[in-house]
Every structure is written in C-alpha cells, then in structure tokens.
Short mmCIF file of C-alpha atoms in Angstrom, two decimals:
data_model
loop_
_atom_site.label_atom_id
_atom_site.label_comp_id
_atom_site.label_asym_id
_atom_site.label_seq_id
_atom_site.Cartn_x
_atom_site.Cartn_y
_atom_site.Cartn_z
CA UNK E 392 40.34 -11.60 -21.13
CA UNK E 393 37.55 -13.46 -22.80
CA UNK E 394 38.05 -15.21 -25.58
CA UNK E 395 35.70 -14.07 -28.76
CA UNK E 396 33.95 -18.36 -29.10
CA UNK E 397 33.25 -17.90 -25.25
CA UNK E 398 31.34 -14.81 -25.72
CA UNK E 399 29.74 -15.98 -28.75
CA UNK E 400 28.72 -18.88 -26.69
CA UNK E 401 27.09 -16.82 -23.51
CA UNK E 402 25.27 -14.55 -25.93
CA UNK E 403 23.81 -17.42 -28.19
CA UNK E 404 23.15 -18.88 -24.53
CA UNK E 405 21.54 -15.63 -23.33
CA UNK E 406 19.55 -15.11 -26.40
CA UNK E 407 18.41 -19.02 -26.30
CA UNK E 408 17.13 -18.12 -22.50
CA UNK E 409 15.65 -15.36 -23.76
CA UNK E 410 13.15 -16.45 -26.27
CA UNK E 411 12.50 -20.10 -24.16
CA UNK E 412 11.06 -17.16 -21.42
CA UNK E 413 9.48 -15.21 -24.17
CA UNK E 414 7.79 -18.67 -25.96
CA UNK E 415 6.14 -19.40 -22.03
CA UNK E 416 4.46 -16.10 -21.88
CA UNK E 417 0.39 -16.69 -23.33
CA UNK E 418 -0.14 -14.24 -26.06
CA UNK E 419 -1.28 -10.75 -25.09
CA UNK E 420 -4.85 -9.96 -25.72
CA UNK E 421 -5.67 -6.85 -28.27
CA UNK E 422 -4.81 -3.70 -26.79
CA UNK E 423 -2.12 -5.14 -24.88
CA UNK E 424 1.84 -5.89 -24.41
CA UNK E 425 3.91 -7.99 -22.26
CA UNK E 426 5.60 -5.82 -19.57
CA UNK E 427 8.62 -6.39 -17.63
CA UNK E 428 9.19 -5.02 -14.14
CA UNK E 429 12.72 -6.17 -13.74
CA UNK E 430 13.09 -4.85 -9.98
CA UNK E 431 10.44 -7.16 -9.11
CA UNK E 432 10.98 -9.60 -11.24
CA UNK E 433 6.64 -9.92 -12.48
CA UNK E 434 5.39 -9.39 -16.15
CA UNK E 435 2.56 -7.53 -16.95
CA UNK E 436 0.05 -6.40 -19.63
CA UNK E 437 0.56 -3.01 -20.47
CA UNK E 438 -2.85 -1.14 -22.11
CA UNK E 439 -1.54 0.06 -25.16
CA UNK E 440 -1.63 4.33 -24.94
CA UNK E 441 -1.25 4.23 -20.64
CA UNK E 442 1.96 5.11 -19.50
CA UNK E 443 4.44 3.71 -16.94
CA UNK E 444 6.81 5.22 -13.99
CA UNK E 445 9.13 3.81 -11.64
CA UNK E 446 10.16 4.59 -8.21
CA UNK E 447 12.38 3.34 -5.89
CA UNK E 448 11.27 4.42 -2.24
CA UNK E 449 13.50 2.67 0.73
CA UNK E 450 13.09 -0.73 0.79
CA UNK E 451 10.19 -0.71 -1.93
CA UNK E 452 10.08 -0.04 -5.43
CA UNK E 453 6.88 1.41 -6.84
CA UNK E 454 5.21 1.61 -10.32
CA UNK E 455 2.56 3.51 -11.60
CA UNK E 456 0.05 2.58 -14.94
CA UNK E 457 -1.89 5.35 -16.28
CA UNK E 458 -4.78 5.38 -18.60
CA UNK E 459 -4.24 8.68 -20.87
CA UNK E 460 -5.95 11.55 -19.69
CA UNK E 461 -9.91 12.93 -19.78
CA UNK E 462 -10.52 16.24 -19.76
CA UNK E 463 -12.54 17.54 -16.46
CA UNK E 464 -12.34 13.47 -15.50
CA UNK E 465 -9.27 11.76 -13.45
CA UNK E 466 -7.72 9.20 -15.29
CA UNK E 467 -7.79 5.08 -14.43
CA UNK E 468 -4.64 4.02 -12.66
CA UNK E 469 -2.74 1.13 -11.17
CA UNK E 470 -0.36 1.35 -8.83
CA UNK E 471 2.23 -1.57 -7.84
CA UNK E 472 3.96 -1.41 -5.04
CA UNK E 473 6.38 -4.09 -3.51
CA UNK E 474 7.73 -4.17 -0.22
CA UNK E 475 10.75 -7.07 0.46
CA UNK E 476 11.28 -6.96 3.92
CA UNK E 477 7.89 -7.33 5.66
CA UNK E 478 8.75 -9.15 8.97
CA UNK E 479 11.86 -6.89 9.43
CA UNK E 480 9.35 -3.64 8.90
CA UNK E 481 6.35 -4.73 10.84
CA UNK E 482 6.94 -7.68 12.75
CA UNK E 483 4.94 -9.67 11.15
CA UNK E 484 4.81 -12.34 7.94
CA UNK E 485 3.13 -10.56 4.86
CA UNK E 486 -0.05 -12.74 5.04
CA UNK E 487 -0.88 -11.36 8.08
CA UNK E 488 0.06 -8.15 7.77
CA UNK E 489 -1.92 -7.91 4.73
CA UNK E 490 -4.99 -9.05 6.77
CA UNK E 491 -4.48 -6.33 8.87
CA UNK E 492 -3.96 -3.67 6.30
CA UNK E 493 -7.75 -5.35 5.38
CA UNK E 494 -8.86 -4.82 8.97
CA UNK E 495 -7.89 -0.98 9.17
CA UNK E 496 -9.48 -0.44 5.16
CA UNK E 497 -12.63 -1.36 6.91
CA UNK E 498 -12.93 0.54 9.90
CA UNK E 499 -12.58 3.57 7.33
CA UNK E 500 -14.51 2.44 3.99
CA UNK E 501 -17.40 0.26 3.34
CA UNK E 502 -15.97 -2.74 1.94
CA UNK E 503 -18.31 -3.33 -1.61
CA UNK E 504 -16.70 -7.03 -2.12
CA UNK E 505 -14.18 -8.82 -0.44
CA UNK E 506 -12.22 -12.18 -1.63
CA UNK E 507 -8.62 -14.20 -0.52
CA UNK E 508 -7.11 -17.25 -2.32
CA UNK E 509 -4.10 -17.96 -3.55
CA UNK E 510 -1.96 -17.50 -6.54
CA UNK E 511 0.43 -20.20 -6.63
CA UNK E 512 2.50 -20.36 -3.72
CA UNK E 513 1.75 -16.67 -2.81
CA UNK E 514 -1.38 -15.73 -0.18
CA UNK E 515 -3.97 -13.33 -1.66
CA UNK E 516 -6.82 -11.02 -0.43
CA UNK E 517 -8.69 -8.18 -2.48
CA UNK E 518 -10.96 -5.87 -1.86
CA UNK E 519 -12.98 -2.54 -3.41
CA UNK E 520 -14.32 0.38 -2.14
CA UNK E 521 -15.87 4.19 -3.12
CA UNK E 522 -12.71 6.77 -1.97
CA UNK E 523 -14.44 9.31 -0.26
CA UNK E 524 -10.98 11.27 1.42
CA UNK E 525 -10.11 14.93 0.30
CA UNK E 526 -9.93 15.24 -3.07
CA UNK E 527 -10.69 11.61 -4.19
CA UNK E 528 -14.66 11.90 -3.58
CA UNK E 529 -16.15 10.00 -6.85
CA UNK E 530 -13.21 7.47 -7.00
CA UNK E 531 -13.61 3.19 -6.98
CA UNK E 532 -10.67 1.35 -5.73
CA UNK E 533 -10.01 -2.14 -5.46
CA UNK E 534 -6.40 -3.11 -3.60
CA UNK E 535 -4.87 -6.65 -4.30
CA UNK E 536 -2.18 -7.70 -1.51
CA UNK E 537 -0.05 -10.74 -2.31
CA UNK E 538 1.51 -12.06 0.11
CA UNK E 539 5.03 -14.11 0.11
CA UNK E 540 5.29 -15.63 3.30
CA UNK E 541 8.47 -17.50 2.38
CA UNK E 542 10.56 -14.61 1.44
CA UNK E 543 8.76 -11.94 3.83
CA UNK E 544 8.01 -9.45 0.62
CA UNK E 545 4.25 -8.08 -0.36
CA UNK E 546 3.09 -6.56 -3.12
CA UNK E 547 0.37 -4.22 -3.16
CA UNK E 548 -2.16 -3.56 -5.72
CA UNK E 549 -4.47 -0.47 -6.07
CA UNK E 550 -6.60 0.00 -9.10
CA UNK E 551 -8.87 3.29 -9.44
CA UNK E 552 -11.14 5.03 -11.69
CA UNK E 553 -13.74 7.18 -11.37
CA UNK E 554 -16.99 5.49 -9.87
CA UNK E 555 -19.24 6.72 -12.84
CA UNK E 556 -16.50 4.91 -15.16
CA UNK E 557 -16.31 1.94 -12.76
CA UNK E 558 -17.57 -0.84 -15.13
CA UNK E 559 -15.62 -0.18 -17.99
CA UNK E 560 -12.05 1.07 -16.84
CA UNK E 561 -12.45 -2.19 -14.45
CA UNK E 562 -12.37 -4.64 -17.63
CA UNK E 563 -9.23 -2.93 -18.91
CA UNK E 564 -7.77 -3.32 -14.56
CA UNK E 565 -9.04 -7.03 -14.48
CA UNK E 566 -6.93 -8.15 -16.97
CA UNK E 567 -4.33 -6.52 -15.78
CA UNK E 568 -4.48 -7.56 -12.09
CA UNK E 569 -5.62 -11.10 -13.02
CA UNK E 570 -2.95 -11.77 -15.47
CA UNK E 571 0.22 -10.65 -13.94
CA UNK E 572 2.91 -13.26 -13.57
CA UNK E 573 4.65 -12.98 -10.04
CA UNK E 574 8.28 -14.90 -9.83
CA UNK E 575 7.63 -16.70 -6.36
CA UNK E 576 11.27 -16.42 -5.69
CA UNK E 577 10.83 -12.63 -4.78
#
C-alpha cells in the first residue's frame, strides 16, 4: 500500500510535468484551443464551435474536425488518420509509401499544387485537388502525409471544403495543419 507523502509526491510530480508541457505549447491564436490526441500522442488547434470524433479502426486510430454545419452547403472538415505499422502493412517504410499514395492521387485527380519537406525528423509531402467522385463533385482537398520512417507509422491528413468556400475555410485548415505538434517518438 502506498503511503499518503508518496502519493502526494507523484501527484505534485505529475502536476509539475503537467504545466512544464503546458508552459512549451505557443499560445493559441483567437478562435482557437490546444487539443490533445492522446492515442497519437500530437496537439492540435481546435476551431472554437467544430467538433471532434474518435475512432479506433485496426491498427489505426482516426479523428475527425468539423466546421458546424451550412444549410444546403457541406461543411469544412479534417480528418487525421494514423497508421503505426506501415512496413508490416505494405511492405514498405512510410516515406515511400506515402510517395506512392502521391503517385496513385495523380493518375486519378489533377494535382493543383504539390510540395514535400520535412517537419523535424518526420518526411512530408502535400498535395490539393478538386474531388470530382460520386457525391463529392464541388469539393477542394488537400492531403498531408507524414511520414516516420524510424518507427514505421504515417499519419494522414485530408482537409476539405467546398471549392466555392476554398479560400476562406483553407485559412481556418492552414493553421491547423501547419501548427500541429507531432511527438517523433510515435
């Protein structure tokens, strides 16, 4: 049995982890909160009003942001998905399966814009196109894939909105994509 000082002593030691973690987060612009994603261990700015699910699919968990609802008008939307065992699933590291995932996007869209770097450690390539499959005529997406090589997961971005909406739903998605913070241990 634990003594009450020791567990006084973990929970002022939690709590002191705690708010160092919380102090090395950059404030969140207007409009915005600091999410956690626990199962994937990333932070991310929540638009204040959208909502946000969580699945757990296999070997992949999944989240979903939504922008409230338009009438007559789908609603903006980012989906997170991460996937941990890459090489085991496909054979392959996540860099390069990521490439290829870029590869078969553009044998079936026109690619609008197109860019790779890195974030940190991790491998990155985006990319946007007009959806034009049933029932998603009128739609803009732009996919991020990040790519973690060392530990063989991937996480994959897909931001939409309706094309005529593009521009401005895409500032509230850019800060959102652009900003997340990815723990490069995962």
């Amino acid at each position: 049995m634990m003594g009450k000082a020791v567990a006084v002593r973990i929970l002022g030691g939690l709590a002191a982890t705690l708010a160092t973690m919380a102090a090395d987060m950059p404030p969140a612009p207007a409009g915005f909160a600091w999410t956690r994603l626990p199962e994937i261990r990333a932070d991310l700015l929540k638009p204040s009003g959208w909502t946000l699910d969580h699945q757990r699919k296999g070997g992949s968990e999944t989240y979903r942001l939504a922008a409230p609802k338009k009438a007559g008008s789908p609603a903006a939307a980012l989906d997170i998905n991460w996937v941990a065992d890459v090489p085991g699933l496909a054979g392959m590291v996540p860099s390069k399966y990521a490439a290829g995932l870029v590869a078969t996007a553009s044998e079936s869209h026109k690619i609008l814009e197109r860019e790779s770097g890195t974030i940190g450690s991790l491998a990155s390539v985006a990319f946007r196109f007009a959806d034009s499959g049933p029932g998603r005529d009128g739609l803009m997406v732009r996919y991020q894939l990040v790519a973690n090589d060392r530990t063989g997961s991937l996480y994959i971005l897909a931001f939409e909105a309706p094309a005529r909406e593009w521009t401005n739903s895409w500032k509230t998605g850019a800060v959102m994509m652009d900003r997340i913070r990815w723990d490069p241990a995962r």
